[in-house]
Coordinates of C-alpha atoms in Angstrom, one line a residue:
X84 CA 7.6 5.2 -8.5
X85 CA 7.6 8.2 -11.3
X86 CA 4.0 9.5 -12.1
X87 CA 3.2 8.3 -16.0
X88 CA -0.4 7.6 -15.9
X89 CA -2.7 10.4 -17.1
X90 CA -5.3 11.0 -14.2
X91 CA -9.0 10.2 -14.7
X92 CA -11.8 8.8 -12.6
X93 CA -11.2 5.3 -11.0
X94 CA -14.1 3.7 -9.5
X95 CA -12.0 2.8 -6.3
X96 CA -11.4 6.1 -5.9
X97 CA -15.3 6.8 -6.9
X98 CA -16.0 4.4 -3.5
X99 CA -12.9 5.9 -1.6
X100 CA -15.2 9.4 -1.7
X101 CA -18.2 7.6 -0.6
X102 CA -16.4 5.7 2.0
X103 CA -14.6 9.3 3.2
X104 CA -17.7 11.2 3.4
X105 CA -19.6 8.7 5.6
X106 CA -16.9 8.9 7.8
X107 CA -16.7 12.7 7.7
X108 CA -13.2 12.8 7.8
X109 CA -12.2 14.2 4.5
X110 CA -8.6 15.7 5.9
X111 CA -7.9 11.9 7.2
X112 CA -4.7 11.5 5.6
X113 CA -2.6 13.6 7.3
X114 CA -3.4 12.9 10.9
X115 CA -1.6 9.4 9.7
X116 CA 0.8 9.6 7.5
X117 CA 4.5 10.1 8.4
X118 CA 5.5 12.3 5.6
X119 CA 3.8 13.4 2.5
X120 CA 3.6 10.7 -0.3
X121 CA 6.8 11.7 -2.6
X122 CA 5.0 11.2 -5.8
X123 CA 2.1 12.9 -4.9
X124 CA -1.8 12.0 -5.7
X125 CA -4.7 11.6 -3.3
X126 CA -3.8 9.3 -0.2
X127 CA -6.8 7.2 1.2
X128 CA -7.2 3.7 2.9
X129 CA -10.2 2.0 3.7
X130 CA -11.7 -1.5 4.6
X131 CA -13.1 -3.8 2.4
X132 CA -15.5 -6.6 3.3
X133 CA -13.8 -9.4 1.3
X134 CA -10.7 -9.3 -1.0
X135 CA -10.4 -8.3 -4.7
X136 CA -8.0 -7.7 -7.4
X137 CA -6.0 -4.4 -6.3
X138 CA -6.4 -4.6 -2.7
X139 CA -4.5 -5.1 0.1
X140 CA -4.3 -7.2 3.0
X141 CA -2.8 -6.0 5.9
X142 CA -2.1 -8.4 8.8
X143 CA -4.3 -7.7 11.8
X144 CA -2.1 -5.8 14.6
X145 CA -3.8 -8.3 16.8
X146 CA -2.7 -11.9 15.1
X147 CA 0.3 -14.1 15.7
X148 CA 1.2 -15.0 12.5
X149 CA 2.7 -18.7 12.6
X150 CA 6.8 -18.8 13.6
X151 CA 7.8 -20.2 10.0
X152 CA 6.1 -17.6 8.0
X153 CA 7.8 -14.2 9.9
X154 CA 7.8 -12.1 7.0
X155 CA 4.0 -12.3 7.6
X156 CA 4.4 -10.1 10.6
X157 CA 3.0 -6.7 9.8
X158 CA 2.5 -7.9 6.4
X159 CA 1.3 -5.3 3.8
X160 CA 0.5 -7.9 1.0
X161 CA -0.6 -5.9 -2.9
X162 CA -3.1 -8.5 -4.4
X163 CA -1.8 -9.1 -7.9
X164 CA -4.6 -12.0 -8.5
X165 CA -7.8 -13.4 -6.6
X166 CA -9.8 -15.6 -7.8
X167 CA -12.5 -17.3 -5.9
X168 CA -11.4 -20.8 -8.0
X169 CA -7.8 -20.7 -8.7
X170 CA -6.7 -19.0 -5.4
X171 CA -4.9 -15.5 -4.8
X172 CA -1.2 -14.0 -5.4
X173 CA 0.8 -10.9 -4.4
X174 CA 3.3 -9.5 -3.5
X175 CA 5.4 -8.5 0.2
X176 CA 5.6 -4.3 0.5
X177 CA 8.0 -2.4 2.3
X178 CA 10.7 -5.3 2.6
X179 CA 14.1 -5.0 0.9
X180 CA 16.3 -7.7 0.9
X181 CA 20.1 -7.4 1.7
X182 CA 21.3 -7.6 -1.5
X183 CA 20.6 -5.6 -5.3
X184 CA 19.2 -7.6 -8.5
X185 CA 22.6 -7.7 -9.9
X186 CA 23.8 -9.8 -6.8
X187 CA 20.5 -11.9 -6.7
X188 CA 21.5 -13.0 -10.7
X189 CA 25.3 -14.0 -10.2
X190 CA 23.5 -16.8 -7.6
X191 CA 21.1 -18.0 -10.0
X192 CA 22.3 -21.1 -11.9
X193 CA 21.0 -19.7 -15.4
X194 CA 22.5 -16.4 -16.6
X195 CA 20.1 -13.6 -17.0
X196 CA 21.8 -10.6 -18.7
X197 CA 19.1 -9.3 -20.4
X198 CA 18.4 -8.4 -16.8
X199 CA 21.9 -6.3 -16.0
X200 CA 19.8 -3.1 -16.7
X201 CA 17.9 -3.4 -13.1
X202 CA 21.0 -5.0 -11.6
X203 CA 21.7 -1.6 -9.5
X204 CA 17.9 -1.8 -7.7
X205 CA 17.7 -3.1 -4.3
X206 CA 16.3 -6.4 -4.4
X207 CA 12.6 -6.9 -2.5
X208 CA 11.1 -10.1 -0.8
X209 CA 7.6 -10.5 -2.6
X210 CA 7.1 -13.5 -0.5
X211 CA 7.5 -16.8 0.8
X212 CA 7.0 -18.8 -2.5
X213 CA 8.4 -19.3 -5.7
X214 CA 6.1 -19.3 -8.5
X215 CA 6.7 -20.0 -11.7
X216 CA 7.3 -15.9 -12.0
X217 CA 9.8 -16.1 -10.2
X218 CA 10.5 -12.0 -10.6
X219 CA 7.9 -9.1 -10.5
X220 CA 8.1 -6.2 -11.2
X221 CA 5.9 -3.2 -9.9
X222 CA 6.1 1.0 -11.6
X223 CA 4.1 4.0 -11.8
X224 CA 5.1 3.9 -15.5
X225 CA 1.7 2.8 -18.0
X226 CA 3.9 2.6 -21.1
X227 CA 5.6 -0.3 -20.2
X228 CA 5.1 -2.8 -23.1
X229 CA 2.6 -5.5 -21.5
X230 CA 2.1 -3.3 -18.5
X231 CA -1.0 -4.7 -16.4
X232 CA -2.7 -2.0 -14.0
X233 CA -2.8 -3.6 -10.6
X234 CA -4.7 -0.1 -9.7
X235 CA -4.8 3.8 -10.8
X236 CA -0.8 4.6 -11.1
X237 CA 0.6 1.6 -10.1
X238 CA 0.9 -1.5 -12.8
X239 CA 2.8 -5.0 -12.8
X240 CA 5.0 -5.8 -16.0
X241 CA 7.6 -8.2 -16.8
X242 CA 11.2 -8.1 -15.6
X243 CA 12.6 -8.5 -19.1
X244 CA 10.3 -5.6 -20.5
X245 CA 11.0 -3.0 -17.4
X246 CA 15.2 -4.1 -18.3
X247 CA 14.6 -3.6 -22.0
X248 CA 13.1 0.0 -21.5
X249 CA 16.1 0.8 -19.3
X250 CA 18.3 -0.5 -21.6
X251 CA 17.2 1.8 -24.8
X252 CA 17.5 5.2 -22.2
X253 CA 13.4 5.1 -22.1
X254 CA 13.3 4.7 -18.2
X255 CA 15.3 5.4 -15.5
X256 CA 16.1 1.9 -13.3
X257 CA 14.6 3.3 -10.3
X258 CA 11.2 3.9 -11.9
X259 CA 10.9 0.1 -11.5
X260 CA 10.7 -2.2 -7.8
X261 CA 11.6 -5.5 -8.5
X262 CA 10.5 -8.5 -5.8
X263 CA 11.6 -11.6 -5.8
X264 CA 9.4 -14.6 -4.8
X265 CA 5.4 -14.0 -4.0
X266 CA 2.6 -14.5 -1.6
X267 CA 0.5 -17.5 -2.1
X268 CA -3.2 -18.8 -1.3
X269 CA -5.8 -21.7 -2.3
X270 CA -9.0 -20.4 -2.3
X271 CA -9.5 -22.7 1.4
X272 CA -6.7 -21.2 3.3
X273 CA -7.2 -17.5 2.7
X274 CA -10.7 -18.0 3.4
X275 CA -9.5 -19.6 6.7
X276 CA -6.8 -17.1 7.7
X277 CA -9.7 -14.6 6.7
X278 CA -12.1 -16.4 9.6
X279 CA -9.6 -16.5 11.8
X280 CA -8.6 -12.4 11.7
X281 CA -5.5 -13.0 10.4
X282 CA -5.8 -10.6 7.7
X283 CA -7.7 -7.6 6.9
X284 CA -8.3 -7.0 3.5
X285 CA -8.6 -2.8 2.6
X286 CA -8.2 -0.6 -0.1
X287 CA -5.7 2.0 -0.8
X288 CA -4.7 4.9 -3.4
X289 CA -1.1 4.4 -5.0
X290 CA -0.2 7.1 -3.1
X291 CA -0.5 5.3 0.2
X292 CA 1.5 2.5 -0.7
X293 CA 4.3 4.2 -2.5
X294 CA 7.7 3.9 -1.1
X295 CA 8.9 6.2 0.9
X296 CA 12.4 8.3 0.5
X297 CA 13.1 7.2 4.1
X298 CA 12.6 3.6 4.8
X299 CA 10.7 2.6 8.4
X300 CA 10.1 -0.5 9.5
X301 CA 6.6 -1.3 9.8
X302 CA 6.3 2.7 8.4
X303 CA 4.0 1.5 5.3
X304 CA 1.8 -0.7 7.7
X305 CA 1.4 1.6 10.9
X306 CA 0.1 4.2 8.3
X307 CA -2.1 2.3 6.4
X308 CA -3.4 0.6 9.4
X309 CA -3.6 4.0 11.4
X310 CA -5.4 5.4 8.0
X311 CA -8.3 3.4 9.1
X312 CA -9.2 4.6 12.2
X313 CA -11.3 3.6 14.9
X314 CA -10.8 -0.1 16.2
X315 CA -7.7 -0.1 14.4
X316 CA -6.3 2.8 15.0
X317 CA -6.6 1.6 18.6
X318 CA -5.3 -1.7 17.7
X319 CA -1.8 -0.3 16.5
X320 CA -0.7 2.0 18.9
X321 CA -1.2 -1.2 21.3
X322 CA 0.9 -3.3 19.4
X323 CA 3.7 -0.6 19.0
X324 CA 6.5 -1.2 21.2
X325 CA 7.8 1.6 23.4
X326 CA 10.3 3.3 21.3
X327 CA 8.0 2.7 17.9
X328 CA 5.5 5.2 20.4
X329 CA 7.5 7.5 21.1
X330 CA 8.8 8.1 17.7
X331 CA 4.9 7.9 16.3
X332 CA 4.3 11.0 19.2
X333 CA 7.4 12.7 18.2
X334 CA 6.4 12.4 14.7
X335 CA 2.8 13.6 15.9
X336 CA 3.7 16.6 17.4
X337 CA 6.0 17.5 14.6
X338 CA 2.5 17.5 12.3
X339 CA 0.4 19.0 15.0
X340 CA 0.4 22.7 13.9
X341 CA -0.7 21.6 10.2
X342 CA -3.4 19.9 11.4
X343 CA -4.4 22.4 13.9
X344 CA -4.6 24.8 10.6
X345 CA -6.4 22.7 8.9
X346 CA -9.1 21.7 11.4
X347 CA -9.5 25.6 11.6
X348 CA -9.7 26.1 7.8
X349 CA -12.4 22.8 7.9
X350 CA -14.9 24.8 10.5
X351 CA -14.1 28.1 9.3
X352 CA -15.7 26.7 5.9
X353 CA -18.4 24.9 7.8
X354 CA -19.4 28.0 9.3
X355 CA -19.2 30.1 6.2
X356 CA -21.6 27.2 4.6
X357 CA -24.1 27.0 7.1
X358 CA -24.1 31.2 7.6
X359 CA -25.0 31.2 3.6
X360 CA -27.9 28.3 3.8
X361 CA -29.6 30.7 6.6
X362 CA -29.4 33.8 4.6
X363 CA -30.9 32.2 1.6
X364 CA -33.8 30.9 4.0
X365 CA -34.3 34.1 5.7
X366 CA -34.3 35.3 2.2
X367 CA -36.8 33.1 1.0
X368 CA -39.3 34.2 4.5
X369 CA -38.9 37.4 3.2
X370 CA -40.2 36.8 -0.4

């Protein structure tokens, strides 16, 4: 996704801080990520105690998802809707379907070439469902007429209007991700699944989430599940098989002389800090 949205102060990423700072690990997101995000932005990922508009929910490493549904395996699901009433809605990340938009079209029984624009993007499964949208469309881009934020630099808009923008020159096709098909809950059977540690609902920076130039399986979820350390952490290397490990140690090593530097440059300042406090109490003795 292209950057577009001027930056200001969010209050997720007010509560990422807090969340970062209790933890003490403020350099977290590079002893996780495979590769820097490519649009930039602060990356951070932590866990929330129930869902919400904007979050995620990231399939426990632990849980056997059903055998119908196996898209839900290592399921990074974007929460476009939750409502404690009506139910919840969002959208599959990180799986691309083996076909483009313009292919998905020529099957449909309706013509849609107000939609041609997009035709070149690689289709993504949003889902299991068909609702009665049945296209989405996610972009960094805020000036998208009818553009809803989903959260800080990422919104949802409509197919037509992401097509139309394309077609006047405004955007460039690959600024938009288009899913087909959706994610579905009644209020009852997330709130089962959610008893039953199927799913663990987080938040996450637009930067965390973001695509990335070189597509992984699973890339998206090990990270964002590996982003929130502790039980988790633990939780996904067991449920890696043996050659996902050895390319997550390969990719480890490859990082470990960045983080070494910055470790250093983290207790160098800590020193530095704590050598100022006692000169200004000795100082104060003194007076």
């Amino acid at each position: 996704w292209a950057a577009a949205e001027p930056a200001r102060t969010d209050w997720r990423s007010f509560r990422a801080n807090l969340v970062r700072e209790q933890r003490g690990i403020a350099g977290a997101q590079a002893l996780h990520t495979d590769e820097a995000p490519s649009g930039g932005g602060d990356w951070w990922v932590h866990e929330l105690a129930a869902p919400e508009p904007g979050c995620l929910l990231l399939a426990q490493p632990h849980a056997h998802i059903v055998v119908e549904e196996p898209l839900m395996h290592r399921a990074v699901v974007l929460v476009l809707e939750h409502d404690a009433a009506r139910g919840t809605v969002g959208l599959l990340l990180d799986t691309p379907a083996n076909a483009t938009v313009s292919q998905m079209l020529r099957r449909r029984a309706e013509p849609s070439p107000h939609l041609l624009p997009l035709g070149g993007n690689q289709l993504l499964v949003g889902g299991t469902v068909l609702p009665r949208e049945r296209l989405r469309v996610l972009t960094s881009r805020c000036d998208v007429p009818g553009a809803r934020r989903v959260l800080p630099g990422l919104y949802s808009c409509a197919p037509d209007a992401a097509a139309r923008m394309v077609a006047i020159g405004a955007a460039d096709a690959a600024s938009f991700d288009v899913y087909a098909a959706a994610c579905q809950w009644s209020p009852l059977q997330l709130r089962e699944e959610l008893e039953a540690a199927l799913w663990l609902p987080a938040a996450a920076s637009a930067a965390a989430i973001a695509r990335p130039r070189e597509w992984r399986r699973d890339g998206v979820y090990f990270n964002l599940v590996e982003g929130l350390g502790g039980q988790y952490l633990k939780q996904a290397l067991l449920a890696r098989t043996e050659e996902e490990v050895r390319s997550w140690l390969a990719t480890r090593s490859a990082l470990a002389p960045g983080l070494l530097r910055a470790l250093a440059a983290d207790v160098l300042s800590a020193e530095e800090a704590g050598a100022g406090g006692r000169r200004e109490a000795g100082g104060g003795r003194e007076a």
